[in-house]
mmCIF file of C-alpha atoms and ligand atoms in Angstrom:
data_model
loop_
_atom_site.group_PDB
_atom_site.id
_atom_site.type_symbol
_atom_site.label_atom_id
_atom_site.label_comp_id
_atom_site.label_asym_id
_atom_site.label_seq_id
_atom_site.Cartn_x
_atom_site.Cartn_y
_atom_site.Cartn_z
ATOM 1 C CA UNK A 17 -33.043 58.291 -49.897
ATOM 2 C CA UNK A 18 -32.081 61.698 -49.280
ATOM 3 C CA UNK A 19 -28.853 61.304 -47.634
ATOM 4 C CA UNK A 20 -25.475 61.364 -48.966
ATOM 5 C CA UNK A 21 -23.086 58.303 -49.820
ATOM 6 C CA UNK A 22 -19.318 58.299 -49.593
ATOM 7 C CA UNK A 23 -17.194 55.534 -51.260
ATOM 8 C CA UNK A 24 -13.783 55.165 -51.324
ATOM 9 C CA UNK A 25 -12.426 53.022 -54.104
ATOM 10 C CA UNK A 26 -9.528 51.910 -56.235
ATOM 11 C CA UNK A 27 -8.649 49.554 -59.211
ATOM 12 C CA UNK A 28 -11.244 47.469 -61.148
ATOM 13 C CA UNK A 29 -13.332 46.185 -58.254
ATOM 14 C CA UNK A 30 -14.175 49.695 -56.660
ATOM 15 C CA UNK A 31 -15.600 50.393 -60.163
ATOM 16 C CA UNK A 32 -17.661 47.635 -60.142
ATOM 17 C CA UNK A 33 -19.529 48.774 -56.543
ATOM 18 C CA UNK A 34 -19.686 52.288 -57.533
ATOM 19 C CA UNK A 35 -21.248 51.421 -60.388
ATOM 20 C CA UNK A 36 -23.964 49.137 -58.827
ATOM 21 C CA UNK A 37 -24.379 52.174 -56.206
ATOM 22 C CA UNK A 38 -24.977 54.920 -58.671
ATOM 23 C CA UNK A 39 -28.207 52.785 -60.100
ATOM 24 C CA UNK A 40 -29.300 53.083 -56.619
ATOM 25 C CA UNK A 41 -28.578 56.431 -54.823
ATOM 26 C CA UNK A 42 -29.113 59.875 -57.019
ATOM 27 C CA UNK A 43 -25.461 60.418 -58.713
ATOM 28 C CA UNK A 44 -25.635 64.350 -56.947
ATOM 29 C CA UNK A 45 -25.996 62.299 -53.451
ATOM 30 C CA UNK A 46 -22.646 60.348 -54.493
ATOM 31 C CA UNK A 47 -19.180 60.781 -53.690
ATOM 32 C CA UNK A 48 -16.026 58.562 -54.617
ATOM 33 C CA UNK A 49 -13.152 59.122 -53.206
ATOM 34 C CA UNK A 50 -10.501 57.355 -55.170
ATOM 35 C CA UNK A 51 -6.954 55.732 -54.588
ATOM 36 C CA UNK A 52 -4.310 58.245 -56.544
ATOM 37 C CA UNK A 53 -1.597 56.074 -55.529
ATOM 38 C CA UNK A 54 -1.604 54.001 -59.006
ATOM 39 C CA UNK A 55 -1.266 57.296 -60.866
ATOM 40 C CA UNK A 56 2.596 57.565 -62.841
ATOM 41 C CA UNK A 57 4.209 59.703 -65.122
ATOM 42 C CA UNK A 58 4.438 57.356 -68.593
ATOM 43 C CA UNK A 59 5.804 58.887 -71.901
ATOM 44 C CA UNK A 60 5.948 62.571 -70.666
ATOM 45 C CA UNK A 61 2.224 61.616 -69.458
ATOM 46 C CA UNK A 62 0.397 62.023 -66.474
ATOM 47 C CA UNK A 63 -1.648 58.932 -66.270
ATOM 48 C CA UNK A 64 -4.265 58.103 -63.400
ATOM 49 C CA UNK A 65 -5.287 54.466 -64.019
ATOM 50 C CA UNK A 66 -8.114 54.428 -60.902
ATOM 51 C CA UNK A 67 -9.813 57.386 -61.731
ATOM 52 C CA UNK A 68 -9.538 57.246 -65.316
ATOM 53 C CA UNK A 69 -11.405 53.703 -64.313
ATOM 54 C CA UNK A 70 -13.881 55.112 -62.726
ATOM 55 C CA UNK A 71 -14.769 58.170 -65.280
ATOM 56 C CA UNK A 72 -15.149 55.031 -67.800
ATOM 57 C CA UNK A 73 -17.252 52.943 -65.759
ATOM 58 C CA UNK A 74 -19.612 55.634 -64.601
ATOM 59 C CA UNK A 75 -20.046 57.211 -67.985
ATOM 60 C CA UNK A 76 -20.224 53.536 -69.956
ATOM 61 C CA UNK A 77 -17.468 53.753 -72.021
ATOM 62 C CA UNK A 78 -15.055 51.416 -70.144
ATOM 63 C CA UNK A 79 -14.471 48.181 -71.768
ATOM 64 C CA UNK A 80 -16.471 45.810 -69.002
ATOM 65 C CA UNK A 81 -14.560 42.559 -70.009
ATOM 66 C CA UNK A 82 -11.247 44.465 -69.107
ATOM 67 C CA UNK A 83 -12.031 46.655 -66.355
ATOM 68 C CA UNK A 84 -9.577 49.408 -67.431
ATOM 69 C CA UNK A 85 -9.670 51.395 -70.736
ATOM 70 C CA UNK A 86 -12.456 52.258 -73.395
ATOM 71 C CA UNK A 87 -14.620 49.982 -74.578
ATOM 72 C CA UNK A 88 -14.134 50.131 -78.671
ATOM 73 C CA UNK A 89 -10.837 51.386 -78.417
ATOM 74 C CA UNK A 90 -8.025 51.583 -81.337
ATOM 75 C CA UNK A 91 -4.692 51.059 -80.990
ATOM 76 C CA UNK A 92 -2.619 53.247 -83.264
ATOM 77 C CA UNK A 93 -0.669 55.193 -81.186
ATOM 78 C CA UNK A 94 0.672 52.296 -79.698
ATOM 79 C CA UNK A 95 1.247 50.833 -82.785
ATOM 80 C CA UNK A 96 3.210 53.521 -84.333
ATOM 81 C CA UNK A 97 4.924 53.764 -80.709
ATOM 82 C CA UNK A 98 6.029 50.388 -80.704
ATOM 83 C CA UNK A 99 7.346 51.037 -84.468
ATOM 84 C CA UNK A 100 9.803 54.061 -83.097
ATOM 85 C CA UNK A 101 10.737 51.376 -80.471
ATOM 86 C CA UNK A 102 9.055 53.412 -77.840
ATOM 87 C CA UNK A 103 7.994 51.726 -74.383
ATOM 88 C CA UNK A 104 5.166 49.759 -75.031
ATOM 89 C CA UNK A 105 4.257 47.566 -71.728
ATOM 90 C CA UNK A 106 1.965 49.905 -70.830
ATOM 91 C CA UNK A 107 -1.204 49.849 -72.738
ATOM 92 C CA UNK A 108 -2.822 53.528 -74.494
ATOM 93 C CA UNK A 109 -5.323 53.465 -76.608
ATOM 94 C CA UNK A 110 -6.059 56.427 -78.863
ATOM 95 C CA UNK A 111 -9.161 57.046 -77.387
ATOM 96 C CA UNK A 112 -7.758 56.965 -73.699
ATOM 97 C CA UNK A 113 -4.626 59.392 -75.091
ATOM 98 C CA UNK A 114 -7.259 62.317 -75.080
ATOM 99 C CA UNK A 115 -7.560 62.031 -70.793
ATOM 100 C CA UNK A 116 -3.980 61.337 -70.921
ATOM 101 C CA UNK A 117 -2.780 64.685 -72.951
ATOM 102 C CA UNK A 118 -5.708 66.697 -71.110
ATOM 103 C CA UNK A 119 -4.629 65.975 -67.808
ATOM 104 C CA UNK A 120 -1.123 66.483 -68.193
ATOM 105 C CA UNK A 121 -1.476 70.121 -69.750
ATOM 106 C CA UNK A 122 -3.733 71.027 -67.179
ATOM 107 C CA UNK A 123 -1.613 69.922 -64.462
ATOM 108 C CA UNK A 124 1.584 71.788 -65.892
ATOM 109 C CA UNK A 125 -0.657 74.717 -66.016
ATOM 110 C CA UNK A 126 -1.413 74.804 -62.180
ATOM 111 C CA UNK A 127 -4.874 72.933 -62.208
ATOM 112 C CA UNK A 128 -5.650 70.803 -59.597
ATOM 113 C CA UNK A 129 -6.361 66.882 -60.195
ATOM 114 C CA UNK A 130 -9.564 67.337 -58.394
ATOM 115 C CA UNK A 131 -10.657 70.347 -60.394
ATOM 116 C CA UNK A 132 -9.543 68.149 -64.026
ATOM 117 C CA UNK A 133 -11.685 65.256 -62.371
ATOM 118 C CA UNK A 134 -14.553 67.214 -62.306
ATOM 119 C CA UNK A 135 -14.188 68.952 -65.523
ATOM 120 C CA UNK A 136 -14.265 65.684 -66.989
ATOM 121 C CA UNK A 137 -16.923 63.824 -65.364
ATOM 122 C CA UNK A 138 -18.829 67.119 -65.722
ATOM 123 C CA UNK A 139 -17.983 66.035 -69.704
ATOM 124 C CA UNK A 140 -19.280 63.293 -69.920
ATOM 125 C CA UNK A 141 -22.376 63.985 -67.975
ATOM 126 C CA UNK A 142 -21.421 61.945 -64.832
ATOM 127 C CA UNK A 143 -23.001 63.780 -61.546
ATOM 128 C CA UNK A 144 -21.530 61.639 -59.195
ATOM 129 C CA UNK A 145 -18.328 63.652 -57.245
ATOM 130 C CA UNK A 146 -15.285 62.236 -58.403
ATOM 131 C CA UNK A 147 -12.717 63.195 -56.201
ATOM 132 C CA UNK A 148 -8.923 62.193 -56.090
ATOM 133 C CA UNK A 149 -7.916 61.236 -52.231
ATOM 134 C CA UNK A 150 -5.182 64.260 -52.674
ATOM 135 C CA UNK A 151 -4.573 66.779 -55.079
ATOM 136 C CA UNK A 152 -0.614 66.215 -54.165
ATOM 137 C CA UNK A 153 1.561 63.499 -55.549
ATOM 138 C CA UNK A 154 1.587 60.409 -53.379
ATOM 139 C CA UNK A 155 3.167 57.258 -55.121
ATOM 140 C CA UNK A 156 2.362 53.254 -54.425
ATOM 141 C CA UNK A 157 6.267 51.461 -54.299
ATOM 142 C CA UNK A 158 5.829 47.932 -53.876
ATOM 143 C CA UNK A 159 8.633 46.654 -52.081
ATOM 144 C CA UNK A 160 9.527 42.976 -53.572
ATOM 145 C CA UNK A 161 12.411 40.420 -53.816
ATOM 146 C CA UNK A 162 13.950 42.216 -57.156
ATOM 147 C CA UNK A 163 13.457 45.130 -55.057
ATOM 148 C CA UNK A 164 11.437 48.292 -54.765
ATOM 149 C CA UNK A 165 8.877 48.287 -57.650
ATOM 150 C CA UNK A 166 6.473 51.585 -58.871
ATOM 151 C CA UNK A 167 2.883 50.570 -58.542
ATOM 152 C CA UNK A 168 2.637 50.281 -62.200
ATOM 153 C CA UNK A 169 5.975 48.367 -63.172
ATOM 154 C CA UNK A 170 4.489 46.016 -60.705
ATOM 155 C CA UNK A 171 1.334 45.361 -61.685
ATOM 156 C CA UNK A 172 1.675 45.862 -65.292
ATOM 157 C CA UNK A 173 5.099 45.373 -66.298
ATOM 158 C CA UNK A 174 5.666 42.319 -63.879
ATOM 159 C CA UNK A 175 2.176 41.114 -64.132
ATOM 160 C CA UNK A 176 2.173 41.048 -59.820
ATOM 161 C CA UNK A 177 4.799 38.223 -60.469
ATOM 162 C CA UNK A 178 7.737 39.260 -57.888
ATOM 163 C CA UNK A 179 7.221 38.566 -53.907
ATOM 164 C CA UNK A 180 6.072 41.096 -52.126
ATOM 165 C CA UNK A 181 7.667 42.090 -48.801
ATOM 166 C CA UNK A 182 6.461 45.424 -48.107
ATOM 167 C CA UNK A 183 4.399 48.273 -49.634
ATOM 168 C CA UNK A 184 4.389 52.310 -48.891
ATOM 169 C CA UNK A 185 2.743 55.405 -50.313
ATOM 170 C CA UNK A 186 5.678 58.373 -50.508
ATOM 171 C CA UNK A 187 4.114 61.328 -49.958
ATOM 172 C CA UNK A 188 0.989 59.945 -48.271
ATOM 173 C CA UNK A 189 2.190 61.663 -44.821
ATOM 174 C CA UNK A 190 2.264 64.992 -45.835
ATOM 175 C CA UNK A 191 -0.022 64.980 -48.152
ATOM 176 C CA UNK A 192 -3.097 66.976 -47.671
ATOM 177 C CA UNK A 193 -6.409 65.519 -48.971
ATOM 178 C CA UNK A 194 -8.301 66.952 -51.841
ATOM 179 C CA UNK A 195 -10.622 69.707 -51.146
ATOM 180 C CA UNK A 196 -13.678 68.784 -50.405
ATOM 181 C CA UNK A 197 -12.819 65.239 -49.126
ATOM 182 C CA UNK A 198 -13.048 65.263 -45.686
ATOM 183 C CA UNK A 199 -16.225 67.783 -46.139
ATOM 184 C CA UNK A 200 -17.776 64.898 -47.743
ATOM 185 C CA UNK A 201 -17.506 62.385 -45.267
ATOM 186 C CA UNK A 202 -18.227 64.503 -42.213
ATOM 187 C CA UNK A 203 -21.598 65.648 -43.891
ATOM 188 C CA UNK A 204 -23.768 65.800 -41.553
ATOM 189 C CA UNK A 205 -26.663 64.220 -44.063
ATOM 190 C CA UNK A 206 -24.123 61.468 -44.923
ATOM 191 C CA UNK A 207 -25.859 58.040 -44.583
ATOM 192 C CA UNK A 208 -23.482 55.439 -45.236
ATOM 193 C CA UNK A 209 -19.475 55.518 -46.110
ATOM 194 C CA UNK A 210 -18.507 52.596 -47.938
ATOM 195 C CA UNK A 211 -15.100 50.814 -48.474
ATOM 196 C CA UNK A 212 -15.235 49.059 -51.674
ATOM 197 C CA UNK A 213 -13.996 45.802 -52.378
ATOM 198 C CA UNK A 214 -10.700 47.068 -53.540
ATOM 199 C CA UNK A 215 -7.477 45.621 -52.737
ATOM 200 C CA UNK A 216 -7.029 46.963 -48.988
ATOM 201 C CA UNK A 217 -3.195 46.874 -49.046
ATOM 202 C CA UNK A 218 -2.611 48.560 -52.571
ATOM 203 C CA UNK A 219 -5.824 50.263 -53.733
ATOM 204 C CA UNK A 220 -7.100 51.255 -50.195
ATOM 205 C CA UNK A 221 -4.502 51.427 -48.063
ATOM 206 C CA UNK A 222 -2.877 54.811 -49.801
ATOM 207 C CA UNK A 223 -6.451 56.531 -49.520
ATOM 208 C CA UNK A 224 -6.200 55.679 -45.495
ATOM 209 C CA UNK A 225 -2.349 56.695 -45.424
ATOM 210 C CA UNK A 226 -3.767 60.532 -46.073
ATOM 211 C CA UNK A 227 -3.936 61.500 -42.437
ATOM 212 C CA UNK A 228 -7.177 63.478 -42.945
ATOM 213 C CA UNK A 229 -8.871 61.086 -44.743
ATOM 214 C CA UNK A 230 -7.902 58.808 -42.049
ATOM 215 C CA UNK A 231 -8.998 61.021 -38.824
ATOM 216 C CA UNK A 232 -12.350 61.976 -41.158
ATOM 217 C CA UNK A 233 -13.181 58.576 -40.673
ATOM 218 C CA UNK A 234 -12.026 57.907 -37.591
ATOM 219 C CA UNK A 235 -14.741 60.676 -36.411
ATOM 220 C CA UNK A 236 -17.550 60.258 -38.771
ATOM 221 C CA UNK A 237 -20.321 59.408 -37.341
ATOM 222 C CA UNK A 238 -21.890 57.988 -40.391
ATOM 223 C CA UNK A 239 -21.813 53.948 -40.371
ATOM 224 C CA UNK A 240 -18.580 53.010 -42.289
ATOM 225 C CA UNK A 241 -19.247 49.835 -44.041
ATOM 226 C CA UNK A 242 -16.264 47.577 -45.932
ATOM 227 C CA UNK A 243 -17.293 45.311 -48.660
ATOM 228 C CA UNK A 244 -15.096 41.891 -48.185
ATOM 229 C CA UNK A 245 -12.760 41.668 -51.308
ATOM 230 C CA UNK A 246 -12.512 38.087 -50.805
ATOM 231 C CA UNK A 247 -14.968 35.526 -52.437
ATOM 232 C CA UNK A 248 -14.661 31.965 -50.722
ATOM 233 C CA UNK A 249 -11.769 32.404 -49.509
ATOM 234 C CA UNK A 250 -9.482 33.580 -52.483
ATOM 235 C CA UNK A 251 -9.956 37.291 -54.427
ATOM 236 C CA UNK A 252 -12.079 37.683 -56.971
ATOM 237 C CA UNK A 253 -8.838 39.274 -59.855
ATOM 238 C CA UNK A 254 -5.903 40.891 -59.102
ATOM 239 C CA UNK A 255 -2.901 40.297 -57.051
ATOM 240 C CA UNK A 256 -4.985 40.745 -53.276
ATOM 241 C CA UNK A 257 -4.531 36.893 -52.107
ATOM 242 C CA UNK A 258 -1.182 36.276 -53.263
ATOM 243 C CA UNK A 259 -0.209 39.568 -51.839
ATOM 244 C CA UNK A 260 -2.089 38.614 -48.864
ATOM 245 C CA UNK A 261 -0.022 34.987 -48.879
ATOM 246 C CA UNK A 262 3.303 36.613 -49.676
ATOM 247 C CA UNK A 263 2.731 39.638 -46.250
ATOM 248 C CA UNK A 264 1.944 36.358 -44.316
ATOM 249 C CA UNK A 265 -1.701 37.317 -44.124
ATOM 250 C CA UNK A 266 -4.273 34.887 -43.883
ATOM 251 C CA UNK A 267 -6.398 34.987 -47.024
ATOM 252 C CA UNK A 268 -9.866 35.790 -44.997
ATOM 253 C CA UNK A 269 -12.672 38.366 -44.126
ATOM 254 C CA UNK A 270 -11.026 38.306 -40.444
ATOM 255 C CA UNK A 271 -8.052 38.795 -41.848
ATOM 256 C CA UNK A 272 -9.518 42.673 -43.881
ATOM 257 C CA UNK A 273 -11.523 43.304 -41.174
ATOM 258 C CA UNK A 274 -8.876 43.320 -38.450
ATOM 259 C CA UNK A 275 -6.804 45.481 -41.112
ATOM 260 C CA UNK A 276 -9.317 47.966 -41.153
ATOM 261 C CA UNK A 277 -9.942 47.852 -37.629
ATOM 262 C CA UNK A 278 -11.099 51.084 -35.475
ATOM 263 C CA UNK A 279 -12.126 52.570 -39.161
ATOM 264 C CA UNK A 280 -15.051 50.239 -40.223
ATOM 265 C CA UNK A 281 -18.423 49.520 -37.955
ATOM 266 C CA UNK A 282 -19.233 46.813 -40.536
ATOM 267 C CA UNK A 283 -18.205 44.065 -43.226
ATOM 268 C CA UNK A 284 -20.269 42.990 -45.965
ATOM 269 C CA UNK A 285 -19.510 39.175 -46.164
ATOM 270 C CA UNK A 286 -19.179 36.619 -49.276
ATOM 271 C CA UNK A 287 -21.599 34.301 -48.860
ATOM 272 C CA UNK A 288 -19.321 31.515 -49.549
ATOM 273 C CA UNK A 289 -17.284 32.384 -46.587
ATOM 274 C CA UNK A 290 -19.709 31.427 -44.301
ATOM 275 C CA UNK A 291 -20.574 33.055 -40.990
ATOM 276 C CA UNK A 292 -17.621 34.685 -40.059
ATOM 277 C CA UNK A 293 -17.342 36.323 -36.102
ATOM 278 C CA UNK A 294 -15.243 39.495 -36.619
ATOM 279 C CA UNK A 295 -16.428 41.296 -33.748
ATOM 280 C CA UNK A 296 -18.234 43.715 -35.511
ATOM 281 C CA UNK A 297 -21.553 43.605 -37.530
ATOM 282 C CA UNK A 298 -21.386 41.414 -40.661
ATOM 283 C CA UNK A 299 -23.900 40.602 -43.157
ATOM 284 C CA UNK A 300 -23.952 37.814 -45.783
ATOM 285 C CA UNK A 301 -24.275 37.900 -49.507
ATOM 286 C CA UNK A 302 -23.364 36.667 -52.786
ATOM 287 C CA UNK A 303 -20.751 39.973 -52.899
ATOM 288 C CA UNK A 304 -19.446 38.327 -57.020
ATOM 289 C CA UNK A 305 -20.092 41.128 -59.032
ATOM 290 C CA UNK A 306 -20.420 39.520 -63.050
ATOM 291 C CA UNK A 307 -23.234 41.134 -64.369
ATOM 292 C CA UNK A 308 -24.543 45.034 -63.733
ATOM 293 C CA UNK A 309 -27.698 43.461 -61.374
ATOM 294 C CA UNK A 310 -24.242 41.728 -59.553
ATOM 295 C CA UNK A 311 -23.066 45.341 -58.887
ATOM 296 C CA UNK A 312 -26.643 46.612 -58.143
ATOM 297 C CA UNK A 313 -26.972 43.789 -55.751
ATOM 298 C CA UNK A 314 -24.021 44.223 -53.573
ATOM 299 C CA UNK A 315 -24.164 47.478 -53.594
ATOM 300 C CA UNK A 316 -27.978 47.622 -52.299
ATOM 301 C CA UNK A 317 -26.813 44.893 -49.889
ATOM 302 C CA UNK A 318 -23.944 47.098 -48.131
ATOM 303 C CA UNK A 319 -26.505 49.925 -48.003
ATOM 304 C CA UNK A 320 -28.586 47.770 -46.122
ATOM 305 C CA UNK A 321 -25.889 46.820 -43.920
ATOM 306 C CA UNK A 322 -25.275 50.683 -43.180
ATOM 307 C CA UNK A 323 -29.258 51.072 -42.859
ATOM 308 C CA UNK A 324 -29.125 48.218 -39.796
ATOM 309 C CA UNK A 325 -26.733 50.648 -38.277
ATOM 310 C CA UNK A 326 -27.889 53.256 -38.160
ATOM 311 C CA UNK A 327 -30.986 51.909 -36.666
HETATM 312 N N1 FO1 B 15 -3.391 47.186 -66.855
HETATM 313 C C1 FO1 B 15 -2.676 46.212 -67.486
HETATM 314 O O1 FO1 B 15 -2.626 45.092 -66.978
HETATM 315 N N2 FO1 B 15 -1.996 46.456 -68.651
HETATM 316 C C2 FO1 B 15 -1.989 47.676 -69.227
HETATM 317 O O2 FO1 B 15 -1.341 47.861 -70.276
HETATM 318 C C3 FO1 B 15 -2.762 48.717 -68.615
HETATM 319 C C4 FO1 B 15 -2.844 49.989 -69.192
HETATM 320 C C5 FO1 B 15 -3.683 50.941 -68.587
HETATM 321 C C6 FO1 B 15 -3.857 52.184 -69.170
HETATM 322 C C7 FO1 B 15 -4.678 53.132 -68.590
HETATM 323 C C8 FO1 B 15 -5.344 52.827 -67.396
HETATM 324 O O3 FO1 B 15 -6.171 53.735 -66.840
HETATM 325 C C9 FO1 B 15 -5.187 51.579 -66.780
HETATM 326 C C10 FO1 B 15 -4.353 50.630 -67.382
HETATM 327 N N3 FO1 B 15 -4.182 49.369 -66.800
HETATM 328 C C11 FO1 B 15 -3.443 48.407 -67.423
HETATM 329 C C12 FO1 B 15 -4.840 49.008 -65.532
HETATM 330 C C13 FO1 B 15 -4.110 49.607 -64.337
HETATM 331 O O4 FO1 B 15 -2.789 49.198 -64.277
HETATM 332 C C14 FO1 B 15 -4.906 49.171 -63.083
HETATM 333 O O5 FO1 B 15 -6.251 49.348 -63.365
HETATM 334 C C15 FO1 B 15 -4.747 50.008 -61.838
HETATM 335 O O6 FO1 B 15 -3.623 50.752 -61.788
HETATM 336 C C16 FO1 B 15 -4.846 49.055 -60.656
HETATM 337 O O7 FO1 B 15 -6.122 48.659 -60.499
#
């Protein structure tokens, strides 16, 4: 293949496809576009959970079982933290610090996100293009019954627990997207764009609420493609079908595809959900993503779906 690949991704799951994608399509022919919405300031610290995922995953030094973090990682920061009775709900490992400490002087000193992004996959010799949705602040507030909730406080501090009655992205409507985004998907060798399997409403939705990335879309004329994030019926981890339950949203491929509506010519379906009719083009397959051949598998699948597109 010598066309280009766009992804857009968030959280653990995105990883997963991206990861099974870059066995398949040369990492110079890939692009990720990836949810910033997550990102916080912790301790002083500019922290950026999804892409920090990513860099991990893509260079192999994420810890697999967990999804987020370094694999091998030691803990005495947050040790000695915990002894000076700093916060401590929010996980650092030592080894993890380093992107942490990096990022944040680079940002005070007027680089962008994007350009830090690079310079560290560029580090650790990953040659796909990493690129934040926007190089400007947009934040995830999750709107619940103890009230209005940072992305982080809750999905790590409340472990997803409260109800959820709403969700935003402040910032998201003024915020321009990172340079080189909409480039990327309006390329004209761009073969397939790909929505990963992410959670639409919090890891997908804030990429779509940046208006450019949105109207890129809207005109590409590259197949767009959504992987279903729903396996038989429920989600595979993470908060995405009780979120779906609490919104009043019926936990279902329909129910994704008809949020992503007018953006996505296709849906890659779970197997276990049977033939859906979603008025556009699905295909079936066994989307679980366990093992790496999992991740190569789905993601070979979805390009296949964007192949019968294209015609
Ligand atoms: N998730 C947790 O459940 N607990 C943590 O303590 C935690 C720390 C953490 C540190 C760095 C990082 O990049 C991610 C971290 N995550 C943690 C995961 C993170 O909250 C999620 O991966 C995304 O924000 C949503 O997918």
């Amino acid at each position: 293949m010598s066309g280009k690949f766009i992804v857009l991704t968030g959280g653990v799951g995105g990883a997963k496809l991206v990861l099974g994608l870059s066995q398949l399509v040369p990492p110079k022919q890939l692009t990720a576009i990836v949810n910033t919405g997550d990102d916080f300031e912790h301790l002083g610290l500019a922290i950026s959970p999804d892409i920090d995922t990513l860099l991990y995953t893509l260079s192999g030094k994420a810890n697999a079982e967990q999804g987020w973090g370094r694999a091998a990682e030691s803990w005495a920061f947050m040790t000695a933290l915990r002894e000076l009775g700093g916060e401590d709900w929010f996980q650092l490992g030592d080894g993890d610090l380093a992107l942490h400490v990096l990022r944040t002087m680079r940002l005070r000193a007027g680089d962008s996100l994007s350009k830090i992004c690079a310079d560290f996959a560029r580090a650790w010799e990953i040659g796909a293009a990493i690129l934040p949705m926007s190089d400007e602040r947009v934040a995830t507030i999750v709107t619940t019954d103890e009230g209005d909730l940072p992305f982080q406080h809750y999905f790590v501090a409340r472990r997803c627990e409260p109800k959820v009655r709403a969700v935003r992205f402040e910032g998201a409507a003024t915020a321009k997207a990172a340079l080189g985004a909409v480039d990327a998907i309006l390329h004209p060798e761009v073969e397939a764009i790909l929505i990963a399997p992410s959670n639409p409403y919090l890891s997908v939705d804030p990429i779509l609420a940046v208006p450019e990335i949105r109207s890129a879309l809207e005109r590409a004329t590259a197949p767009v493609v959504a992987v279903s994030p729903i396996v038989g019926g429920k989600a595979v981890k993470g908060p995405t079908a009780k979120l779906m339950a609490e919104l009043g949203i019926e936990i279902s491929p329909a129910s994704v595809a008809a949020h992503y509506e007018g953006l996505i010519d296709a849906m890659l379906v779970d197997i276990r959900d049977g033939q859906v009719a979603l008025g556009i083009k699905t295909r079936s397959a066994d989307t679980l993503m366990v093992t790496l051949e999992d991740r190569v598998r789905v993601a070979a699948e979805a390009l296949a779906l964007a192949r019968d597109l294209r015609g």
